[in-house]
């Protein structure tokens, strides 16, 4: 995928479509995907987003397969696992899976990159992405993840806005939702990176 993107869409375009058919079938289609570990699937996601950056709007037909697993990873639902320690008499203790924390951060960033790559064609996925990333922006365990989630919100609003302008509408709903999420997050924020990210997002 990396070499193909370096070659450019004119050279890589047809091969990219074939590659995406295979990768999305094997990793992201619930009916046909094969078993894999988190690292393998994470690598596949990054490759797919590289291809999306190369194809731009031509990537749109594959969004339906790629966005759901990205949002699943971004949610952080798999961050905590019950501690397995036979020597410890206490039950109900949990530990953080560091690989899942890294995956959460990468997934938020990949949502941002997909939105930028596909523009207005990403608009159908904006509501689900806003619903998934808004809580992350306010309550993720580490500041890096909160910052990346915050940085994705303006890009998502931009996709909705471009789609709305094309049909003579507006993106008031997504804009207000994103603003509320940002303000709620920043009201409780005590680390500098998410605050700086929000300032850049609003052009401050």
XYZ file of N, CA and C in Angstrom:
612
model
N 0.826 -1.197 0.000
C 0.000 0.000 0.000
C 0.866 1.256 0.000
N 1.946 1.224 0.787
C 2.810 2.403 0.887
C 3.475 2.705 -0.444
N 4.006 1.666 -1.119
C 4.667 1.861 -2.412
C 3.657 2.304 -3.465
N 2.460 1.738 -3.402
C 1.431 2.122 -4.367
C 1.052 3.577 -4.233
N 0.932 4.052 -3.004
C 0.588 5.459 -2.797
C 1.700 6.374 -3.268
N 2.931 5.931 -3.120
C 4.055 6.724 -3.624
C 3.996 6.823 -5.149
N 3.493 5.778 -5.806
C 3.409 5.781 -7.268
C 2.330 6.724 -7.774
N 1.313 6.975 -6.936
C 0.254 7.901 -7.332
C -0.983 7.184 -7.834
N -2.097 7.906 -7.817
C -3.386 7.297 -8.141
C -3.462 6.853 -9.598
N -2.791 7.549 -10.510
C -2.867 7.170 -11.918
C -2.260 5.796 -12.157
N -1.202 5.488 -11.412
C -0.523 4.195 -11.564
C -1.175 3.137 -10.689
N -1.543 3.535 -9.481
C -1.966 2.582 -8.458
C -3.473 2.373 -8.413
N -4.242 3.206 -9.101
C -5.695 3.218 -8.938
C -6.365 1.874 -9.084
N -6.129 1.178 -10.203
C -6.797 -0.107 -10.436
C -6.345 -1.157 -9.435
N -5.035 -1.238 -9.193
C -4.521 -2.199 -8.213
C -5.046 -1.894 -6.820
N -5.218 -0.599 -6.511
C -5.717 -0.215 -5.197
C -7.117 -0.764 -4.961
N -7.971 -0.689 -5.959
C -9.331 -1.205 -5.821
C -9.321 -2.706 -5.544
N -8.454 -3.437 -6.248
C -8.355 -4.879 -6.031
C -7.808 -5.186 -4.637
N -6.804 -4.408 -4.212
C -6.241 -4.590 -2.879
C -7.300 -4.347 -1.811
N -8.085 -3.312 -1.972
C -9.103 -2.996 -0.989
C -10.178 -4.076 -0.926
N -10.520 -4.651 -2.062
C -11.504 -5.737 -2.056
C -11.029 -6.884 -1.173
N -9.753 -7.238 -1.295
C -9.204 -8.353 -0.531
C -9.094 -7.998 0.948
N -8.514 -6.825 1.244
C -8.267 -6.442 2.635
C -9.565 -6.229 3.392
N -10.519 -5.531 2.788
C -11.785 -5.311 3.496
C -12.563 -6.610 3.671
N -12.441 -7.518 2.710
C -13.111 -8.823 2.849
C -12.500 -9.629 3.988
N -11.164 -9.660 4.056
C -10.476 -10.517 5.019
C -10.441 -9.940 6.430
N -10.527 -8.620 6.558
C -10.351 -8.011 7.881
C -11.592 -7.295 8.418
N -12.483 -6.806 7.542
C -13.540 -5.928 8.029
C -14.952 -6.356 7.672
N -15.114 -7.351 6.835
C -16.447 -7.844 6.510
C -16.830 -8.904 7.552
N -17.899 -8.641 8.321
C -18.274 -9.531 9.419
C -18.564 -10.947 8.941
N -19.036 -11.094 7.722
C -19.422 -12.417 7.227
C -18.232 -13.232 6.737
N -17.167 -12.561 6.292
C -16.083 -13.294 5.631
C -14.717 -13.094 6.269
N -14.596 -12.212 7.235
C -13.257 -11.910 7.755
C -12.660 -13.105 8.489
N -11.354 -13.199 8.443
C -10.661 -14.303 9.092
C -10.178 -13.870 10.472
N -9.914 -14.854 11.358
C -9.431 -14.488 12.696
C -8.074 -13.796 12.599
N -7.859 -12.809 13.470
C -6.578 -12.111 13.485
C -6.386 -11.471 14.847
N -5.134 -11.102 15.154
C -4.909 -10.427 16.420
C -5.034 -8.923 16.224
N -4.993 -8.199 17.339
C -5.212 -6.755 17.281
C -4.164 -6.051 16.437
N -2.904 -6.487 16.572
C -1.818 -5.827 15.838
C -1.993 -6.005 14.337
N -2.412 -7.198 13.925
C -2.586 -7.470 12.498
C -3.724 -6.635 11.916
N -4.805 -6.557 12.641
C -5.936 -5.777 12.152
C -5.609 -4.286 12.168
N -4.868 -3.846 13.192
C -4.454 -2.446 13.239
C -3.571 -2.077 12.066
N -2.672 -2.984 11.687
C -1.824 -2.741 10.521
C -2.634 -2.661 9.244
N -3.664 -3.512 9.146
C -4.527 -3.480 7.968
C -5.282 -2.156 7.891
N -5.749 -1.665 9.034
C -6.453 -0.381 9.051
C -5.562 0.744 8.547
N -4.318 0.766 9.013
C -3.412 1.833 8.585
C -3.136 1.746 7.087
N -2.992 0.535 6.561
C -2.768 0.380 5.125
C -3.967 0.874 4.326
N -5.159 0.560 4.812
C -6.372 0.981 4.118
C -6.474 2.505 4.087
N -6.114 3.156 5.190
C -6.210 4.616 5.232
C -5.159 5.249 4.317
N -3.988 4.618 4.194
C -2.997 5.116 3.219
C -3.576 5.071 1.811
N -4.263 3.980 1.504
C -4.879 3.858 0.181
C -5.970 4.916 0.012
N -6.729 5.173 1.075
C -7.771 6.192 1.011
C -7.180 7.558 0.705
N -6.031 7.862 1.310
C -5.373 9.140 1.038
C -4.965 9.240 -0.424
N -4.630 8.083 -1.026
C -4.232 8.054 -2.437
C -5.458 8.187 -3.351
N -6.533 7.479 -3.024
C -7.701 7.438 -3.901
C -8.639 8.623 -3.708
N -8.633 9.228 -2.529
C -9.548 10.331 -2.264
C -10.995 9.882 -2.335
N -11.811 10.581 -3.089
C -13.243 10.288 -3.152
C -13.541 8.915 -3.741
N -12.604 8.360 -4.511
C -12.823 7.025 -5.084
C -12.823 5.939 -4.016
N -12.426 6.292 -2.805
C -12.413 5.321 -1.709
C -13.801 5.140 -1.088
N -14.728 6.009 -1.397
C -16.030 6.042 -0.734
C -16.751 4.692 -0.667
N -16.723 3.844 -1.724
C -17.458 2.577 -1.629
C -16.987 1.652 -0.512
N -15.791 1.888 0.022
C -15.244 0.991 1.037
C -15.458 1.520 2.454
N -16.010 2.704 2.590
C -16.174 3.305 3.919
C -17.073 2.462 4.819
N -18.114 1.869 4.249
C -19.050 1.096 5.047
C -18.418 -0.084 5.751
N -17.339 -0.618 5.202
C -16.658 -1.733 5.847
C -15.596 -1.264 6.833
N -15.002 -0.129 6.571
C -13.842 0.310 7.345
C -14.223 1.142 8.569
N -15.247 1.997 8.438
C -15.583 2.905 9.534
C -16.047 2.164 10.798
N -16.927 1.159 10.727
C -17.376 0.508 11.967
C -16.251 -0.051 12.836
N -15.273 -0.802 12.284
C -14.192 -1.269 13.169
C -13.320 -0.138 13.704
N -13.196 0.952 12.938
C -12.460 2.108 13.452
C -13.164 2.685 14.676
N -14.472 2.830 14.598
C -15.212 3.394 15.720
C -15.216 2.449 16.912
N -15.216 1.158 16.643
C -15.126 0.178 17.728
C -13.803 0.347 18.479
N -12.715 0.502 17.728
C -11.404 0.689 18.355
C -11.319 2.033 19.062
N -11.903 3.066 18.453
C -11.850 4.406 19.030
C -12.635 4.507 20.333
N -13.651 3.689 20.488
C -14.506 3.769 21.672
C -13.761 3.440 22.959
N -12.722 2.604 22.861
C -11.982 2.211 24.057
C -12.668 1.149 24.877
N -13.639 0.454 24.289
C -14.378 -0.551 25.053
C -13.526 -1.751 25.457
N -12.383 -1.923 24.785
C -11.529 -3.078 25.101
C -10.279 -2.674 25.868
N -10.303 -1.496 26.486
C -9.116 -1.021 27.197
C -8.848 -1.794 28.483
N -9.907 -2.165 29.167
C -9.755 -2.804 30.470
C -10.037 -4.297 30.369
N -9.172 -5.093 30.987
C -9.390 -6.532 31.084
C -9.206 -6.939 32.541
N -9.929 -7.959 32.923
C -9.837 -8.404 34.311
C -8.467 -8.993 34.587
N -7.910 -8.618 35.712
C -6.565 -9.063 36.085
C -6.573 -10.558 36.335
N -5.608 -11.238 35.728
C -5.483 -12.686 35.890
C -4.282 -12.966 36.776
N -4.529 -13.128 38.059
C -3.440 -13.343 39.008
C -3.915 -14.333 40.061
N -3.457 -15.549 39.922
C -3.920 -16.610 40.810
C -3.457 -16.406 42.243
N -2.412 -15.587 42.441
C -1.894 -15.359 43.795
C -2.639 -14.238 44.510
N -3.484 -13.555 43.808
C -4.198 -12.414 44.374
C -5.605 -12.848 44.747
N -5.951 -12.693 46.025
C -7.257 -13.139 46.501
C -8.383 -12.188 46.109
N -8.030 -10.951 45.727
C -9.051 -9.966 45.414
C -9.586 -10.197 44.000
N -10.901 -10.153 43.865
C -11.529 -10.313 42.566
C -11.997 -8.954 42.039
N -12.238 -8.919 40.732
C -12.758 -7.698 40.144
C -11.724 -6.622 39.895
N -10.447 -6.980 39.885
C -9.404 -6.010 39.565
C -9.148 -6.010 38.065
N -8.878 -4.833 37.513
C -8.705 -4.692 36.068
C -7.377 -4.018 35.764
N -6.853 -4.331 34.592
C -5.628 -3.701 34.118
C -5.901 -3.099 32.738
N -5.099 -2.090 32.394
C -5.240 -1.413 31.108
C -4.407 -2.152 30.061
N -5.003 -2.463 28.941
C -4.276 -3.059 27.821
C -3.608 -1.924 27.034
N -2.295 -1.814 27.146
C -1.599 -0.699 26.496
C -1.742 -0.752 24.979
N -1.802 -1.968 24.417
C -1.951 -2.069 22.963
C -3.312 -1.545 22.521
N -4.342 -1.746 23.354
C -5.666 -1.224 23.030
C -5.698 0.300 23.162
N -4.913 0.835 24.098
C -4.822 2.295 24.246
C -4.177 2.917 23.011
N -3.116 2.280 22.514
C -2.475 2.752 21.277
C -3.436 2.628 20.097
N -4.182 1.532 20.050
C -5.147 1.324 18.974
C -6.235 2.387 19.006
N -6.669 2.777 20.204
C -7.693 3.814 20.334
C -7.195 5.136 19.758
N -5.965 5.497 20.086
C -5.390 6.741 19.580
C -5.257 6.698 18.058
N -4.765 5.586 17.533
C -4.609 5.437 16.085
C -5.959 5.478 15.382
N -6.963 4.851 15.979
C -8.284 4.817 15.349
C -8.878 6.215 15.243
N -8.734 7.018 16.296
C -9.235 8.401 16.239
C -8.525 9.179 15.132
N -7.223 8.972 15.021
C -6.463 9.661 13.977
C -6.862 9.172 12.591
N -7.128 7.896 12.452
C -7.513 7.351 11.151
C -8.895 7.845 10.730
N -9.796 8.045 11.676
C -11.086 8.654 11.345
C -10.856 10.044 10.765
N -9.976 10.802 11.399
C -9.636 12.137 10.896
C -9.089 12.062 9.474
N -8.161 11.147 9.225
C -7.539 11.039 7.905
C -8.548 10.600 6.845
N -9.439 9.688 7.198
C -10.470 9.263 6.247
C -11.406 10.415 5.906
N -11.782 11.182 6.905
C -12.662 12.329 6.661
C -11.991 13.327 5.722
N -10.719 13.583 5.951
C -9.997 14.524 5.092
C -9.842 13.976 3.676
N -9.653 12.657 3.557
C -9.412 12.059 2.242
C -10.678 12.011 1.392
N -11.816 11.749 2.000
C -13.030 11.519 1.215
C -14.000 12.701 1.225
N -13.768 13.691 2.065
C -14.530 14.929 2.017
C -16.025 14.744 2.198
N -16.806 15.350 1.317
C -18.262 15.345 1.445
C -18.843 13.934 1.418
N -18.149 12.992 0.778
C -18.656 11.623 0.707
C -18.597 10.910 2.051
N -17.912 11.519 3.013
C -17.859 10.961 4.367
C -19.050 11.414 5.204
N -19.873 12.290 4.663
C -20.927 12.929 5.450
C -21.889 11.932 6.086
N -22.195 10.833 5.407
C -23.131 9.851 5.964
C -22.603 9.215 7.242
N -21.294 9.258 7.434
C -20.677 8.632 8.604
C -20.381 9.638 9.709
N -20.628 10.914 9.440
C -20.325 11.956 10.426
C -21.122 11.778 11.720
N -22.442 11.545 11.678
C -23.172 11.401 12.951
C -22.615 10.291 13.836
N -22.346 9.121 13.250
C -21.819 8.008 14.044
C -20.437 8.334 14.601
N -19.620 9.007 13.795
C -18.272 9.360 14.249
C -18.312 10.393 15.366
N -19.191 11.380 15.236
C -19.324 12.371 16.300
C -19.804 11.719 17.593
N -20.783 10.828 17.477
C -21.297 10.137 18.659
C -20.207 9.309 19.339
N -19.320 8.721 18.527
C -18.262 7.873 19.085
C -17.106 8.682 19.657
N -16.711 9.748 18.973
C -15.505 10.483 19.373
C -15.763 11.545 20.436
N -16.978 12.067 20.525
C -17.257 13.102 21.526
C -16.965 12.617 22.953
N -17.422 11.421 23.348
C -17.079 10.958 24.702
C -15.581 10.732 24.887
N -14.912 10.287 23.833
C -13.461 10.058 23.912
C -12.736 11.376 24.148
N -13.198 12.432 23.472
C -12.575 13.748 23.629
C -12.664 14.244 25.068
N -13.677 13.805 25.782
C -13.858 14.289 27.138
C -13.407 13.369 28.236
N -13.284 12.068 27.933
C -13.043 11.140 29.040
C -12.014 10.054 28.766
N -11.300 10.115 27.642
C -10.257 9.108 27.393
C -9.216 9.155 28.507
N -8.566 8.042 28.751
C -7.679 7.920 29.907
C -6.431 8.791 29.826
N -5.967 9.072 28.608
C -4.736 9.853 28.469
C -4.978 11.054 27.565
N -4.182 12.105 27.789
C -4.359 13.347 27.056
C -4.130 13.216 25.565
N -3.196 12.356 25.157
C -2.918 12.186 23.730
C -4.170 11.740 22.981
N -4.893 10.805 23.555
C -6.103 10.297 22.894
C -7.170 11.375 22.859
N -7.339 12.092 23.961
C -8.333 13.172 23.988
C -8.005 14.229 22.933
N -6.716 14.532 22.782
C -6.296 15.544 21.808
C -6.606 15.106 20.386
N -6.331 13.850 20.050
C -6.586 13.363 18.693
C -8.087 13.348 18.408
N -8.881 12.926 19.398
C -10.332 12.924 19.210
C -10.852 14.344 18.990
N -10.333 15.291 19.745
C -10.734 16.687 19.562
C -10.373 17.200 18.170
N -9.197 16.815 17.695
C -8.749 17.304 16.382
C -9.600 16.758 15.248
N -10.249 15.601 15.476
C -11.091 15.008 14.425
C -12.434 15.715 14.300
N -12.913 16.329 15.357
C -14.267 16.901 15.335
C -14.441 17.983 14.268
N -13.526 18.960 14.138
C -13.705 19.963 13.082
C -13.675 19.370 11.673
N -12.849 18.336 11.464
C -12.795 17.694 10.149
C -14.127 17.030 9.820
N -14.747 16.427 10.820
C -16.047 15.796 10.600
C -17.112 16.840 10.263
N -17.086 17.964 10.980
C -18.028 19.041 10.671
C -17.795 19.568 9.263
N -16.522 19.648 8.856
C -16.204 20.099 7.510
C -16.793 19.194 6.442
N -16.756 17.880 6.656
C -17.368 16.942 5.706
C -18.870 17.186 5.610
N -19.503 17.329 6.767
C -20.950 17.571 6.778
C -21.284 18.887 6.092
N -20.457 19.887 6.298
C -20.707 21.196 5.705
C -20.608 21.148 4.182
N -19.581 20.477 3.673
C -19.423 20.391 2.213
C -20.591 19.649 1.579
N -21.031 18.586 2.244
C -22.172 17.842 1.712
C -23.444 18.679 1.759
N -23.626 19.433 2.844
C -24.830 20.255 2.979
C -24.856 21.383 1.956
N -23.714 22.018 1.735
C -23.652 23.117 0.774
C -23.979 22.644 -0.645
N -23.634 21.395 -0.934
C -23.880 20.864 -2.277
C -25.372 20.746 -2.590
N -26.197 20.667 -1.540
C -27.643 20.543 -1.755
C -28.391 21.747 -1.192
N -27.659 22.813 -0.910
C -28.295 24.034 -0.435
C -28.719 24.005 1.015
N -28.127 23.134 1.820
C -28.479 23.049 3.236
C -27.409 23.644 4.123
N -27.435 23.269 5.388
C -26.386 23.700 6.310
C -26.066 22.558 7.265
N -25.001 22.725 8.015
C -24.547 21.647 8.912
C -24.701 22.073 10.366
N -25.768 22.780 10.660
C -25.949 23.320 12.006
C -25.926 22.232 13.077
N -26.607 21.114 12.807
C -26.671 20.041 13.792
C -25.294 19.496 14.163
N -24.503 19.014 13.172
C -23.161 18.524 13.488
C -22.267 19.590 14.128
N -22.388 20.833 13.668
C -21.557 21.904 14.219
C -21.862 22.128 15.695
N -23.142 22.235 16.039
C -23.512 22.462 17.433
C -23.126 21.282 18.306
N -23.292 20.074 17.777
C -22.906 18.878 18.534
C -21.408 18.896 18.830
N -20.598 19.186 17.807
C -19.143 19.210 17.985
C -18.712 20.317 18.942
N -19.342 21.490 18.825
C -19.008 22.592 19.738
C -19.339 22.230 21.179
N -20.504 21.625 21.387
C -20.878 21.210 22.741
C -19.885 20.190 23.296
N -19.465 19.250 22.440
C -18.508 18.235 22.884
C -17.174 18.865 23.249
N -16.725 19.817 22.426
C -15.455 20.495 22.706
C -15.521 21.268 24.015
N -16.595 22.027 24.195
C -16.719 22.844 25.401
C -16.819 21.973 26.649
N -17.587 20.888 26.557
C -17.710 19.988 27.697
C -16.372 19.351 28.049
N -15.622 18.995 27.011
C -14.309 18.391 27.239
C -13.342 19.378 27.871
N -13.309 20.580 27.331
C -12.340 21.571 27.790
C -12.647 22.082 29.190
N -13.906 22.044 29.578
C -14.271 22.504 30.914
C -13.627 21.657 32.006
N -13.335 20.392 31.668
C -12.747 19.484 32.647
C -11.276 19.181 32.370
N -10.717 19.749 31.318
C -9.369 19.382 30.881
C -8.299 20.027 31.751
N -7.287 19.240 32.127
C -6.197 19.779 32.931
C -4.822 19.517 32.315
N -4.801 19.026 31.064
C -3.536 18.820 30.362
C -3.437 19.794 29.195
N -2.221 20.157 28.853
C -2.030 21.220 27.865
C -2.303 20.777 26.429
N -1.965 19.534 26.081
C -2.074 19.138 24.671
C -3.507 19.184 24.143
N -4.490 18.634 24.855
C -5.862 18.765 24.343
C -6.306 20.223 24.238
N -5.895 21.062 25.194
C -6.252 22.482 25.127
C -5.640 23.148 23.903
N -4.373 22.837 23.624
C -3.716 23.424 22.448
C -4.362 22.918 21.162
N -4.737 21.664 21.140
C -5.405 21.095 19.961
C -6.720 21.820 19.700
N -7.486 22.056 20.745
C -8.766 22.754 20.584
C -8.557 24.178 20.085
N -7.534 24.842 20.593
C -7.242 26.206 20.129
C -6.901 26.226 18.640
N -6.110 25.264 18.196
C -5.770 25.189 16.765
C -7.010 24.890 15.943
N -7.877 24.031 16.448
C -9.088 23.663 15.706
C -9.978 24.872 15.468
N -9.989 25.802 16.434
C -10.831 26.973 16.308
C -10.058 28.187 15.785
N -8.834 27.939 15.312
C -8.046 29.011 14.713
C -7.510 30.012 15.703
N -7.423 29.635 16.955
C -6.937 30.558 17.993
C -5.425 30.490 18.121
